[in-house]
Amino acid sequence: MAADMSASASCGDSARSALDPDALRRGVLDNLICLQARPLAIATPHDWYMALAYSVRDRMLARWAATIQTYAARELRVACYLSAEFLIGPQLGNNLVNLGIEAEARAAMQSLGQDLDGLIALEEEPGLGNGGLGRLAACYLDSLATLQIPSVGYGIRYEFGIFDQVIRDGRQVEATDKWLQKGNPWEIVRPNVNYYVRFGGHTQVENDAQGRYCVRWIPAHMVKGVACDTPMLGFRVNTCNTLRLWKSEAVESFDLEDFNAGDYYQAVQEKVISETLSKVLYPNDEPEAGKRLRLAQQYFFVSCSLQDMLRLLDIKGEPIARFSDMFTVQLNDTHPSIAVAELMRLLVDERQVPWDEAWNITRGTLAYTNHTLLPEALETWGLPLFRSLLPRLLEIIYEINRRFLDEVRQRYPGDDARVARMSMIDEAGEKKVRMAHLATVGCHAVNGVAELHSALLKQTVMRDFAQLWPERFKNVTNGVTPRRFMLLSNPGLARLLDKTVGEGWATDLTRLRALESHADDPGFLDEWRRVKYSNKAILAQHIRSTTGVEVDPAALFDIQVKRIHEYKRQHLNALYIVTLYQRLRRDPQLAVAPRCFVFGGKAAPGYAMAKLIIRLINGVAEVVNNDPSIAGRLKVVFYPNFNVKNAQFIYPAADLSEQISTAGKEASGTGNMKFMMNGALTIGTLDGANVEIREEVGEENFFLFGMTDSQVEELRRDGYRPADFAAGNGELRDALDLIVSGHFSRGDRDMFRPLVDNLLHADPFFVLADYADYVACQERVNSAWHDMRRWTRMSILNTARSGKFSSDRAIGEYCHEIWKIRPVSVALERL
Ligand SMILES: *Cc1c(COP(=O)(O)O)cnc(C)c1O
């Protein structure tokens, strides 16, 4: 059913606003000429895509305008989600689903001789994120709009997002992302919404007109941030929120007199640097951090976003003291944590707010989400770098730190070790600014992203802070949007769910519980299996066309898609495949369920071990897929360039979801939730949200293996010797030997040496320690697969009990527990 569009007269003629197929058809034809400037006779598929996208956007704009007007007129609090990444995925299909006009668009395009699915597939992925963290931000925007929460997403408009991954000779090769090459119909640039951001230079102490002490920051150069907006429509509601991404530009017409030496070429150089700022997304998981441009990007988008909030406050005529009533700001990881110091600077230096009052406003406004316990991923910046780029911000951090450490000393007299541990400045060795400490001190709430993660946070990296301020620490378990990852990605399942539990489940996912009463109905089991089979057939088709590998949709589809990282342990999965392969070679009669192993994911370009894992998977694939003694019973596929676009046909095709990270390392995971919703069973460790998935679905419907986080810690403390595990397990030794023998590297005995040596002599993620239990667990998977009725029942129960993992539930908790914010409905009549 389509959303209410009765009062859409504001947007003029119905070709722009009406939702019926005929009006859509007229809209597309108009836009083909008026926006795409293409006569019908020579329109390319891309022209048709653009014309359709503009026509869908037309239908969103009245809602967008009404939403903006509602937020401007009413006294309300706006949730601002600050994130360096938004992995929003292609927009056309999602907007059609949220508007409720998929069928109408299909009919309209058919009448024009165009295939809707083909056009949807033409949209480039806006890859403005690395993986889970960026996709979480995107799921949250969908839920915020659907739940009618006044909100804005703030981030960076990277000209080049995450690289495109190409596999050449089994290796990852990075190609530049070209998402903007053919234009972006969803983006509205607002050149008049722009702010200046300072960099470098020095500060000086002065007295202002009233004779008050103040500090002036004289920058070495300035960069202009321009707002680039994307509408974020909720599902079947009028609320259409804004994703506002900042693009950097040179400050216009640089005046030569501003440049001391009057050096024209120096000025041009500055201009080039300014425009470079939002050029490219940094890959995470790089072993080496500390990049100047990255800190500049973070400060740039945070400053623009906070200045934007202050401007809105002024427009509304509200006094500065009301800032935290009008805005609540969520920091997605430490990437935007410079907001603590920047908001202080804007209030104290630019608005002359006294320090204590500014501090209350800052802490009252900001909240911080921690996303990782991995020490190497906790952001720090070297002091010299920080000082040279953001001299005034460093002074402010020192002042915040001074006052904070006074408080610590008062609470814990004489405990110098604690003071040193909690300081925002790491004084051991080369001095560094600890961004997580800045965020924790400057925010009124700190949350982890799954129950286990939030608990571990308090016991490990945030222990001292949790002792000082226990009330500040919360948990909000992540969630994912069922609109994109069920309705849009899995239309076959959506139809079956509509028929079985009634419409409405997509905005109240706990209604899927009603499926449980059908889990023993043989007719329903058949229908369920047919949906899964056709999703697998679709994936098989994509696999054939992108990799050339033939896979049988009747096989067990065992899928691990996520960033490639040692802690996620794709190599553990590969070791099992090698083991299975060896068993089959030794005993060709062995009863093994036909399995298709699918991997996907990008490795950070500088992360050699992750790239070697990709090479290993492809090496194993080449051998296993072509070995006649295997006779097609095992297939291994590395699906290239995993992203949101292809995720949409990968998750729905899974029978088995691989969530096998070392316990204590995966903060939450969200891929695990997408698989579960789409009826995959999970094989996994007690890590991140797996713990809660297992709680919800029941232990009998989850394949659990591996050490717990405390067993991992214990083993580490006792001195882990991975070689002992290999020595004690013949199959494991054989698998490792086969890998170093050159069997999977065309005789090259050196290729996988670093990987195997690392496993045998360091194994920082306990792959060898968990191997035996993993293999045993996979055997339980094999026998469960042989009982198809039981498997299908478990699959149904996974979907039925996935309600908790809707991002609507997560956003509801943020609203209630952290933001103290309520829905505001938007009426279209406003215009
Ligand atoms: C959901 C998602 C992720 C996160 O996957 P995890 O298994 O939680 O690491 C990464 N990339 C894409 C494209 C996703 O859709």
mmCIF file with all atom_site columns, C-alpha atoms in Angstrom, residues 6 56 135 218 304 402 423 471 498 657 725:
data_model
loop_
_atom_site.group_PDB
_atom_site.id
_atom_site.type_symbol
_atom_site.label_atom_id
_atom_site.label_alt_id
_atom_site.label_comp_id
_atom_site.label_asym_id
_atom_site.label_entity_id
_atom_site.label_seq_id
_atom_site.pdbx_PDB_ins_code
_atom_site.Cartn_x
_atom_site.Cartn_y
_atom_site.Cartn_z
_atom_site.occupancy
_atom_site.B_iso_or_equiv
_atom_site.pdbx_formal_charge
_atom_site.auth_seq_id
_atom_site.auth_comp_id
_atom_site.auth_asym_id
_atom_site.auth_atom_id
_atom_site.pdbx_PDB_model_num
ATOM 1  C CA . SER A 1 6   ? -3.362 13.182  -1.293 1.00 0.00 ? 6   SER A CA 1
ATOM 2  C CA . VAL A 1 56  ? 11.223 8.840   -7.785 1.00 0.00 ? 56  VAL A CA 1
ATOM 3  C CA . ARG A 1 135 ? 26.330 0.190   7.169  1.00 0.00 ? 135 ARG A CA 1
ATOM 4  C CA . ILE A 1 218 ? 45.143 32.544  13.496 1.00 0.00 ? 218 ILE A CA 1
ATOM 5  C CA . CYS A 1 304 ? 30.957 21.969  9.688  1.00 0.00 ? 304 CYS A CA 1
ATOM 6  C CA . ARG A 1 402 ? 43.589 19.360  33.497 1.00 0.00 ? 402 ARG A CA 1
ATOM 7  C CA . SER A 1 423 ? 44.707 10.994  31.029 1.00 0.00 ? 423 SER A CA 1
ATOM 8  C CA . GLU A 1 471 ? 25.889 5.442   35.341 1.00 0.00 ? 471 GLU A CA 1
ATOM 9  C CA . ASP A 1 498 ? 2.857  -11.226 4.215  1.00 0.00 ? 498 ASP A CA 1
ATOM 10 C CA . SER A 1 657 ? 26.093 -18.087 8.275  1.00 0.00 ? 657 SER A CA 1
ATOM 11 C CA . PHE A 1 725 ? 47.725 -27.714 18.917 1.00 0.00 ? 725 PHE A CA 1
#
